[in-house]
Coordinates of C-alpha atoms and ligand atoms in Angstrom, one line a residue:
X20 CA 110.9 160.3 84.8
X21 CA 113.8 158.0 84.4
X22 CA 114.4 155.9 81.3
X23 CA 113.3 152.2 81.5
X24 CA 116.3 150.2 82.5
X25 CA 117.6 147.3 80.3
X26 CA 118.4 144.1 82.1
X27 CA 119.5 140.7 80.9
X28 CA 117.7 137.7 82.4
X29 CA 118.6 134.0 82.4
X30 CA 115.6 132.0 81.3
X31 CA 116.8 129.0 83.3
X32 CA 117.3 130.4 86.8
X33 CA 116.0 134.0 86.5
X34 CA 119.2 135.6 87.5
X35 CA 119.5 139.2 86.3
X36 CA 122.6 141.1 85.1
X37 CA 123.4 144.4 83.4
X38 CA 125.4 142.8 80.7
X39 CA 124.7 140.1 78.2
X40 CA 126.9 136.9 78.5
X41 CA 127.0 133.6 76.7
X42 CA 126.9 131.7 79.9
X43 CA 124.9 132.5 83.0
X44 CA 127.1 133.2 86.0
X45 CA 124.6 131.9 88.4
X46 CA 123.5 128.5 87.0
X47 CA 126.2 128.0 84.4
X48 CA 123.8 127.3 81.5
X49 CA 124.8 128.5 78.0
X50 CA 122.7 130.5 75.7
X51 CA 119.9 131.2 78.2
X52 CA 120.4 135.0 78.7
X53 CA 118.0 137.3 76.9
X54 CA 117.3 141.0 77.2
X55 CA 114.4 142.2 79.3
X56 CA 113.2 145.6 80.5
X57 CA 112.5 146.7 84.0
X58 CA 110.1 149.7 84.3
X59 CA 111.8 152.7 85.7
X60 CA 110.5 153.8 89.1
X61 CA 109.0 157.2 88.7
X62 CA 110.4 159.9 90.9
X63 CA 107.0 160.5 92.4
X64 CA 106.8 157.1 94.2
X65 CA 109.8 158.0 96.3
X66 CA 107.9 160.6 98.3
X67 CA 105.0 159.2 100.3
X68 CA 101.5 160.1 99.2
X69 CA 98.4 159.3 101.2
X70 CA 98.6 157.1 104.3
X71 CA 97.2 153.6 104.1
X72 CA 94.1 152.5 106.1
X73 CA 94.8 150.1 109.0
X74 CA 92.0 147.7 110.1
X75 CA 91.5 145.5 113.0
X76 CA 92.3 141.8 112.4
X77 CA 89.4 140.8 114.6
X78 CA 87.0 142.1 112.1
X79 CA 88.3 140.0 109.3
X80 CA 86.6 136.7 108.6
X81 CA 89.0 133.8 109.1
X82 CA 90.2 132.3 105.9
X83 CA 89.5 128.9 107.3
X84 CA 85.9 129.8 107.2
X85 CA 86.0 131.0 103.6
X86 CA 83.0 129.4 101.7
X87 CA 84.1 126.6 99.4
X88 CA 82.6 124.6 96.6
X89 CA 83.0 120.8 96.6
X90 CA 84.0 119.5 93.2
X91 CA 82.1 116.2 93.9
X92 CA 85.4 114.2 93.7
X93 CA 85.4 113.0 97.3
X94 CA 89.1 112.5 98.2
X95 CA 90.1 115.8 96.6
X96 CA 87.4 117.7 98.5
X97 CA 88.3 116.1 101.7
X98 CA 92.0 116.9 101.3
X99 CA 91.2 120.6 100.7
X100 CA 89.0 120.7 103.8
X101 CA 85.7 120.8 101.8
X102 CA 86.5 122.0 98.3
X103 CA 87.8 124.9 96.4
X104 CA 87.5 128.5 97.7
X105 CA 86.2 131.0 95.1
X106 CA 89.1 133.0 93.6
X107 CA 91.7 130.6 94.9
X108 CA 94.6 129.2 92.9
X109 CA 95.7 125.6 93.5
X110 CA 98.8 124.1 92.1
X111 CA 98.9 120.3 91.4
X112 CA 102.5 119.2 91.1
X113 CA 104.0 115.9 90.2
X114 CA 106.3 114.1 87.8
X115 CA 105.3 113.5 84.2
X116 CA 103.0 110.5 83.8
X117 CA 102.2 110.2 87.5
X118 CA 98.4 110.9 86.9
X119 CA 97.8 114.6 87.4
X120 CA 95.7 114.9 84.2
X121 CA 93.8 111.8 85.1
X122 CA 93.0 113.1 88.6
X123 CA 91.9 116.5 87.3
X124 CA 89.8 114.9 84.5
X125 CA 88.0 113.0 87.3
X126 CA 87.5 116.2 89.3
X127 CA 86.3 118.1 86.2
X128 CA 83.8 115.4 85.3
X129 CA 82.5 115.3 88.9
X130 CA 82.2 119.1 89.1
X131 CA 80.5 119.4 85.8
X132 CA 78.1 116.6 86.7
X133 CA 77.0 118.8 89.6
X134 CA 76.1 121.5 87.1
X135 CA 79.2 123.7 87.4
X136 CA 80.6 125.3 84.2
X137 CA 84.1 123.7 84.0
X138 CA 86.7 124.9 81.5
X139 CA 89.7 122.6 80.9
X140 CA 92.5 124.6 79.3
X141 CA 94.4 122.2 77.1
X142 CA 98.0 123.2 76.3
X143 CA 100.2 120.3 76.9
X144 CA 98.0 117.8 75.1
X145 CA 95.6 118.4 72.2
X146 CA 91.9 118.7 73.0
X147 CA 91.2 115.3 71.3
X148 CA 93.8 113.6 73.6
X149 CA 92.1 115.1 76.6
X150 CA 88.7 114.2 75.3
X151 CA 89.8 110.6 74.8
X152 CA 90.9 110.5 78.5
X153 CA 87.6 112.1 79.7
X154 CA 85.5 109.7 77.7
X155 CA 87.4 106.7 79.0
X156 CA 86.6 107.9 82.5
X157 CA 83.0 108.7 81.7
X158 CA 81.5 107.7 78.4
X159 CA 78.6 110.3 78.7
X160 CA 80.3 113.6 79.5
X161 CA 78.3 116.4 81.2
X162 CA 77.5 119.2 78.7
X163 CA 78.9 121.9 81.0
X164 CA 82.4 120.5 80.7
X165 CA 84.2 122.5 77.9
X166 CA 87.7 123.0 76.8
X167 CA 89.8 126.0 75.7
X168 CA 92.6 125.2 73.3
X169 CA 94.9 128.0 74.2
X170 CA 98.5 128.6 75.5
X171 CA 98.5 132.4 75.6
X172 CA 98.3 133.4 79.2
X173 CA 96.7 136.7 78.6
X174 CA 93.9 135.1 76.5
X175 CA 93.3 132.5 79.2
X176 CA 93.2 135.3 81.9
X177 CA 90.8 137.3 79.8
X178 CA 88.5 134.2 79.3
X179 CA 88.4 133.7 83.1
X180 CA 87.6 137.3 83.7
X181 CA 84.9 137.6 81.0
X182 CA 83.1 134.2 81.3
X183 CA 83.6 133.5 85.0
X184 CA 83.2 129.7 84.9
X185 CA 82.7 127.6 88.0
X186 CA 86.1 126.0 87.7
X187 CA 89.1 126.4 85.5
X188 CA 91.8 123.8 85.1
X189 CA 95.0 124.8 83.3
X190 CA 97.0 121.8 82.1
X191 CA 99.8 122.9 82.4
X192 CA 101.6 126.0 83.6
X193 CA 104.7 124.9 81.6
X194 CA 102.7 125.1 78.4
X195 CA 101.5 128.7 78.8
X196 CA 103.2 131.7 77.3
X197 CA 103.0 135.3 78.2
X198 CA 103.5 137.4 75.0
X199 CA 105.2 140.4 76.7
X200 CA 107.9 138.3 78.4
X201 CA 111.0 136.9 76.6
X202 CA 111.9 133.2 76.7
X203 CA 110.3 129.9 75.7
X204 CA 107.2 128.4 77.3
X205 CA 108.3 126.5 80.4
X206 CA 111.2 128.9 81.2
X207 CA 111.3 130.4 84.6
X208 CA 110.3 133.9 83.6
X209 CA 107.5 132.6 81.4
X210 CA 106.1 130.3 84.0
X211 CA 106.2 133.0 86.6
X212 CA 104.6 135.7 84.4
X213 CA 101.9 133.3 83.0
X214 CA 100.9 132.0 86.4
X215 CA 100.8 135.5 87.8
X216 CA 98.3 136.8 85.2
X217 CA 96.1 133.8 85.5
X218 CA 96.1 134.0 89.3
X219 CA 95.3 137.7 89.1
X220 CA 92.3 136.9 86.8
X221 CA 91.2 134.1 89.2
X222 CA 91.1 136.6 92.1
X223 CA 89.4 139.3 90.1
X224 CA 86.7 137.1 88.7
X225 CA 86.4 135.1 91.9
X226 CA 86.8 131.8 90.0
X227 CA 88.7 128.8 91.5
X228 CA 91.7 127.8 89.2
X229 CA 93.7 124.7 89.3
X230 CA 97.2 124.8 87.7
X231 CA 99.1 121.7 86.8
X232 CA 102.8 121.9 87.3
X233 CA 105.3 119.4 86.0
X234 CA 108.0 118.5 88.5
X235 CA 111.4 117.4 87.4
X236 CA 113.5 114.6 88.8
X237 CA 114.8 116.8 91.7
X238 CA 111.3 117.6 92.8
X239 CA 111.4 121.2 91.6
X240 CA 108.3 122.8 90.3
X241 CA 109.5 124.4 87.1
X242 CA 112.7 125.5 88.7
X243 CA 113.2 126.3 92.3
X244 CA 109.7 125.9 93.5
X245 CA 109.0 129.3 92.1
X246 CA 105.2 129.1 92.1
X247 CA 104.7 128.0 95.7
X248 CA 104.5 131.6 97.1
X249 CA 102.2 132.7 94.3
X250 CA 99.4 130.2 94.8
X251 CA 97.1 129.6 97.7
X252 CA 97.3 125.8 97.8
X253 CA 99.9 123.3 96.7
X254 CA 99.0 119.7 96.3
X255 CA 101.7 117.2 95.3
X256 CA 101.2 113.8 93.7
X257 CA 103.9 111.2 94.5
X258 CA 104.6 107.6 93.8
X259 CA 106.4 105.3 91.6
X260 CA 105.1 105.4 88.0
X261 CA 105.8 101.6 87.7
X262 CA 103.6 100.9 90.7
X263 CA 99.9 101.5 91.0
X264 CA 99.9 103.5 94.2
X265 CA 99.8 107.3 94.2
X266 CA 99.9 109.5 97.2
X267 CA 98.3 112.9 97.2
X268 CA 99.6 115.3 99.8
X269 CA 98.7 118.9 100.6
X270 CA 101.9 120.8 101.2
X271 CA 100.5 124.3 101.5
X272 CA 96.9 125.4 102.1
X273 CA 95.9 128.9 103.0
X274 CA 92.3 127.8 103.7
X275 CA 92.8 124.8 106.0
X276 CA 94.9 122.1 107.4
X277 CA 97.7 120.3 105.5
X278 CA 97.5 117.3 107.7
X279 CA 95.7 114.8 105.5
X280 CA 96.9 112.6 102.6
X281 CA 95.0 110.3 100.2
X282 CA 96.2 107.1 98.7
X283 CA 95.0 106.1 95.2
X284 CA 95.5 103.1 93.0
X285 CA 95.7 103.7 89.3
X286 CA 93.1 101.5 87.7
X287 CA 91.8 101.1 84.1
X288 CA 88.9 103.4 85.1
X289 CA 91.2 106.1 86.6
X290 CA 92.3 106.8 90.1
X291 CA 90.5 104.9 92.8
X292 CA 90.9 105.9 96.4
X293 CA 92.4 103.2 98.7
X294 CA 90.4 103.3 101.8
X295 CA 92.8 101.3 104.0
X296 CA 96.2 102.4 102.8
X297 CA 98.2 100.4 105.5
X298 CA 96.4 97.2 104.6
X299 CA 96.9 97.8 100.9
X300 CA 100.6 98.4 101.3
X301 CA 101.1 95.3 103.3
X302 CA 98.9 93.0 101.2
X303 CA 101.7 91.2 99.3
X304 CA 104.2 90.9 102.1
X305 CA 106.6 87.9 101.6
X306 CA 106.5 85.4 104.4
X307 CA 109.6 84.1 106.3
X308 CA 112.2 86.0 104.2
X309 CA 115.1 87.8 105.7
X310 CA 115.6 91.6 105.2
X311 CA 112.0 92.7 105.5
X312 CA 110.3 94.6 108.3
X313 CA 107.3 96.9 108.7
X314 CA 107.6 100.5 110.1
X315 CA 105.0 103.2 110.6
X316 CA 105.3 106.6 109.0
X317 CA 103.2 109.7 109.8
X318 CA 101.7 111.3 106.7
X319 CA 100.3 114.5 108.1
X320 CA 98.1 113.2 110.9
X321 CA 97.7 109.8 109.4
X322 CA 99.8 106.8 110.4
X323 CA 100.8 104.7 107.4
X324 CA 102.4 101.2 107.8
X325 CA 105.0 100.5 105.2
X326 CA 107.2 97.5 104.4
X327 CA 111.0 98.1 104.1
X328 CA 113.2 95.6 102.4
X329 CA 117.0 95.2 102.4
X330 CA 119.3 93.0 100.4
X331 CA 123.0 92.5 101.2
X332 CA 125.5 90.7 98.9
X333 CA 129.3 90.4 98.9
X334 CA 130.8 93.3 97.0
X335 CA 133.1 93.0 94.0
X336 CA 136.2 95.1 93.6
X337 CA 136.2 98.8 94.6
X338 CA 133.8 100.8 96.7
X339 CA 130.7 98.7 97.7
X340 CA 127.4 99.7 96.1
X341 CA 124.6 101.4 98.0
X342 CA 121.3 101.7 96.2
X343 CA 118.1 102.9 97.7
X344 CA 114.6 103.7 96.6
X345 CA 112.0 105.4 98.8
X346 CA 114.6 106.1 101.6
X347 CA 117.4 108.7 101.8
X348 CA 120.7 107.5 100.3
X349 CA 122.8 109.7 102.6
X350 CA 120.8 108.6 105.7
X351 CA 121.3 105.0 104.7
X352 CA 125.0 105.5 104.4
X353 CA 125.0 107.0 107.9
X354 CA 123.0 104.1 109.3
X355 CA 125.4 101.5 107.7
X356 CA 128.2 103.3 109.5
X357 CA 126.4 103.2 112.8
X358 CA 125.6 99.5 112.3
X359 CA 129.3 98.9 111.7
X360 CA 130.7 100.9 114.6
X361 CA 128.0 100.6 117.3
X362 CA 126.3 97.3 116.6
X363 CA 129.0 95.0 115.2
X364 CA 127.4 94.7 111.8
X365 CA 130.1 95.8 109.2
X366 CA 129.0 96.3 105.6
X367 CA 132.5 97.4 104.3
X368 CA 132.7 94.5 101.9
X369 CA 129.0 94.2 101.1
X370 CA 126.7 95.8 98.6
X371 CA 123.6 97.0 100.3
X372 CA 120.2 97.8 98.8
X373 CA 117.2 99.2 100.6
X374 CA 113.6 99.7 99.2
X375 CA 110.2 100.7 100.4
X376 CA 107.3 98.8 98.9
X377 CA 104.6 100.5 96.9
X378 CA 106.7 103.5 95.9
X379 CA 106.1 105.2 99.3
X380 CA 108.6 107.8 100.3
X381 CA 109.9 107.0 103.8
X382 CA 112.3 109.9 104.2
X383 CA 111.9 110.9 107.8
X384 CA 114.2 109.6 110.5
X385 CA 111.5 107.6 112.2
X386 CA 112.2 104.7 109.8
X387 CA 115.9 104.6 110.9
X388 CA 115.4 101.6 113.2
X389 CA 113.4 99.7 110.6
X390 CA 116.1 100.3 108.0
X391 CA 118.8 99.0 110.4
X392 CA 116.8 95.9 111.4
X393 CA 116.1 95.1 107.7
X394 CA 119.9 95.4 106.9
X395 CA 120.9 93.4 109.9
X396 CA 118.3 90.7 109.1
X397 CA 119.5 90.6 105.5
X398 CA 123.1 90.3 106.5
X399 CA 122.4 87.6 109.0
X400 CA 120.0 86.0 106.6
X401 CA 117.5 85.5 109.5
X402 CA 113.9 86.7 109.1
X403 CA 112.4 89.1 111.6
X404 CA 109.2 88.0 113.3
X405 CA 106.3 88.6 110.9
X406 CA 104.2 90.3 113.5
X407 CA 106.9 92.8 114.5
X408 CA 106.7 96.5 113.7
X409 CA 109.5 99.0 114.5
X410 CA 110.2 102.7 114.4
X411 CA 112.6 105.2 116.0
X412 CA 115.4 107.5 115.1
X413 CA 119.0 106.2 115.3
X414 CA 121.7 108.5 116.7
X415 CA 125.4 108.4 115.9
X416 CA 126.2 106.8 119.3
X417 CA 123.9 103.9 118.4
X418 CA 121.2 105.2 120.7
X419 CA 117.5 105.1 119.8
X420 CA 115.5 108.3 120.0
X421 CA 111.8 108.5 120.4
X422 CA 109.6 109.9 117.6
X423 CA 106.4 111.9 117.7
X424 CA 102.8 110.6 117.5
X425 CA 103.6 107.3 119.2
X426 CA 100.0 106.6 120.2
X427 CA 98.7 106.9 116.7
X428 CA 101.4 104.7 115.3
X429 CA 100.8 102.0 118.0
X430 CA 97.0 102.1 117.3
X431 CA 97.5 101.6 113.6
X432 CA 99.9 98.7 114.2
X433 CA 97.4 97.0 116.6
X434 CA 94.6 97.6 114.1
X435 CA 96.4 95.6 111.5
X436 CA 97.2 92.7 113.8
X437 CA 100.8 93.3 114.7
X438 CA 101.7 91.7 118.1
X439 CA 105.0 93.4 119.0
X440 CA 106.1 97.0 118.5
X441 CA 109.9 97.7 119.0
X442 CA 110.3 101.3 119.9
X443 CA 112.9 103.6 121.5
X444 CA 112.9 103.7 125.3
X445 CA 111.3 106.8 126.7
X446 CA 110.7 108.3 130.2
X447 CA 106.9 108.9 129.8
X448 CA 104.8 105.7 130.2
X449 CA 103.5 104.2 126.9
X450 CA 99.8 103.2 126.7
X451 CA 99.8 100.0 124.7
X452 CA 96.7 99.2 122.7
X453 CA 95.0 95.9 123.4
X454 CA 96.8 93.0 121.7
X455 CA 100.1 94.8 121.1
X456 CA 103.2 94.3 123.2
X457 CA 105.4 97.3 123.3
X458 CA 109.2 96.6 123.7
X459 CA 111.4 99.6 124.5
X460 CA 115.1 99.6 123.7
X461 CA 117.6 102.3 124.5
X462 CA 120.3 101.1 122.0
X463 CA 120.3 99.8 118.5
X464 CA 122.4 96.8 119.4
X465 CA 119.8 95.8 122.0
X466 CA 117.0 96.3 119.5
X467 CA 118.7 94.0 117.0
X468 CA 119.3 91.4 119.7
X469 CA 115.7 91.5 120.7
X470 CA 114.3 91.3 117.2
X471 CA 116.7 88.6 115.8
X472 CA 117.7 86.4 118.7
X473 CA 121.1 84.8 118.5
X474 CA 122.7 87.2 116.0
X475 CA 124.9 89.3 118.3
Ligands
TYD28 P1 98.4 111.3 83.2 O1 97.2 111.6 84.0 O2 98.4 111.8 81.8 O3 99.7 111.8 83.9 P2 100.3 113.3 84.0 O4 99.2 114.2 83.7 O5 100.7 113.4 85.5 O6 101.5 113.4 83.1 O7 98.6 109.7 83.0 C1 99.2 108.8 83.9 C2 99.2 107.4 83.4 O8 98.1 106.8 83.8 C3 99.3 107.2 81.9 O9 100.5 106.4 81.7 C4 98.1 106.4 81.6 C5 97.6 105.9 82.9 N1 96.1 105.8 83.0 C6 95.5 104.6 83.5 O10 96.2 103.7 83.9 N2 94.2 104.6 83.7 C7 93.4 105.6 83.3 O11 92.1 105.5 83.4 C8 94.0 106.8 82.7 C9 93.1 108.0 82.3 C10 95.3 106.8 82.6
MG29 MG1 99.2 115.6 82.0

């Protein structure tokens, strides 16, 4: 048998090298390289032993039909197509303070109220802090809701295997530590190793486990999304911490569709599902103001109407400012260039700001046309019609390109009382819902002219 091989591993990016160095050659961080050991492969594994047994796929039960247990917290169960599958591992990701612990506290209370033994592993916060939150949400807590004050991943895994609770919540993966792995809690190798042993225990004991994962500013889950492949389901919580709206989105689901989203409002009594998201997002629309327009996003299979706002002011010296929130900065730069070259709306000496309302992320190209209309309306200081809704991708030639799920978008706009939908021209006929007039435009310039008469 060969000797175990010594390797050096960076605790930030996981890069391995044969020599120690002060700075990681991959990620450039200083003082992150520590010694690790890779088990030597034994000579025996080189030669094949017994053949594996192949089986027909048709005899396997589809994972979509895997039995699941509802937690009793409605929106969460609906998003996961019915609830949690036994032995599955779900990762709930989101920025600090967004409401992950609140959401899981509500799910834990609902599940325990149905009689399930729920174990809340506290690591990031003290048990009394978690208890305070739980009691705020439900003054009389179900007795089957217990906590485990532990950060050692092996102990957590052993507890899952020995006691087999109905549901385990680990808050959070960054707080866990695996004793056999070098590095601090929260480092890449620690998060990977800890999540792996807990997942293995979940599978072995057939217990559903929810892991909380802190996401940094760049949207990475503890580094380069390193846990996504390890878990069965990934649910992300998005939104602006300053605003009350939170969007819950399933990004990966081995046991069902990832088409649905849920919108919540953060209230004194925890997260409350918003049953009509489009109406809620448009509730406080300003009237008769330039630079605002409504567009329609698709969140999975759900249409979501969202207000976009733009503000344009004369720039001072130097490069004009471009600031956005909720839309892509680079995409906005490109749209400003297209507006200048193809539609006669130059912004070279103007600062431009674009926002979505409610902290909604409108990052797909279907909002291009609405961003352009908001900017044009802001620059001309002429309001767009209040009952107008617009979507479509804008090309570099200033042409408008159709986007998918047109029918669903039109229906949502009609449902909320919009009278005109400005959309890219298309060859196939468009079925307009009752009360909604659909206006097709082939070019951006034409769309601006239609929406804001007299500007071009
Ligand atoms: P939290 O769930 O702890 O966020 P995370 O676990 O993602 O870091 O809390 C999010 C915020 O919500 C926090 O600032 C307090 C607030 N909050 C409420 O407004 N209402 C409530 O009922 C609770 C429990 C928290
Ligand atoms: Mg938390």
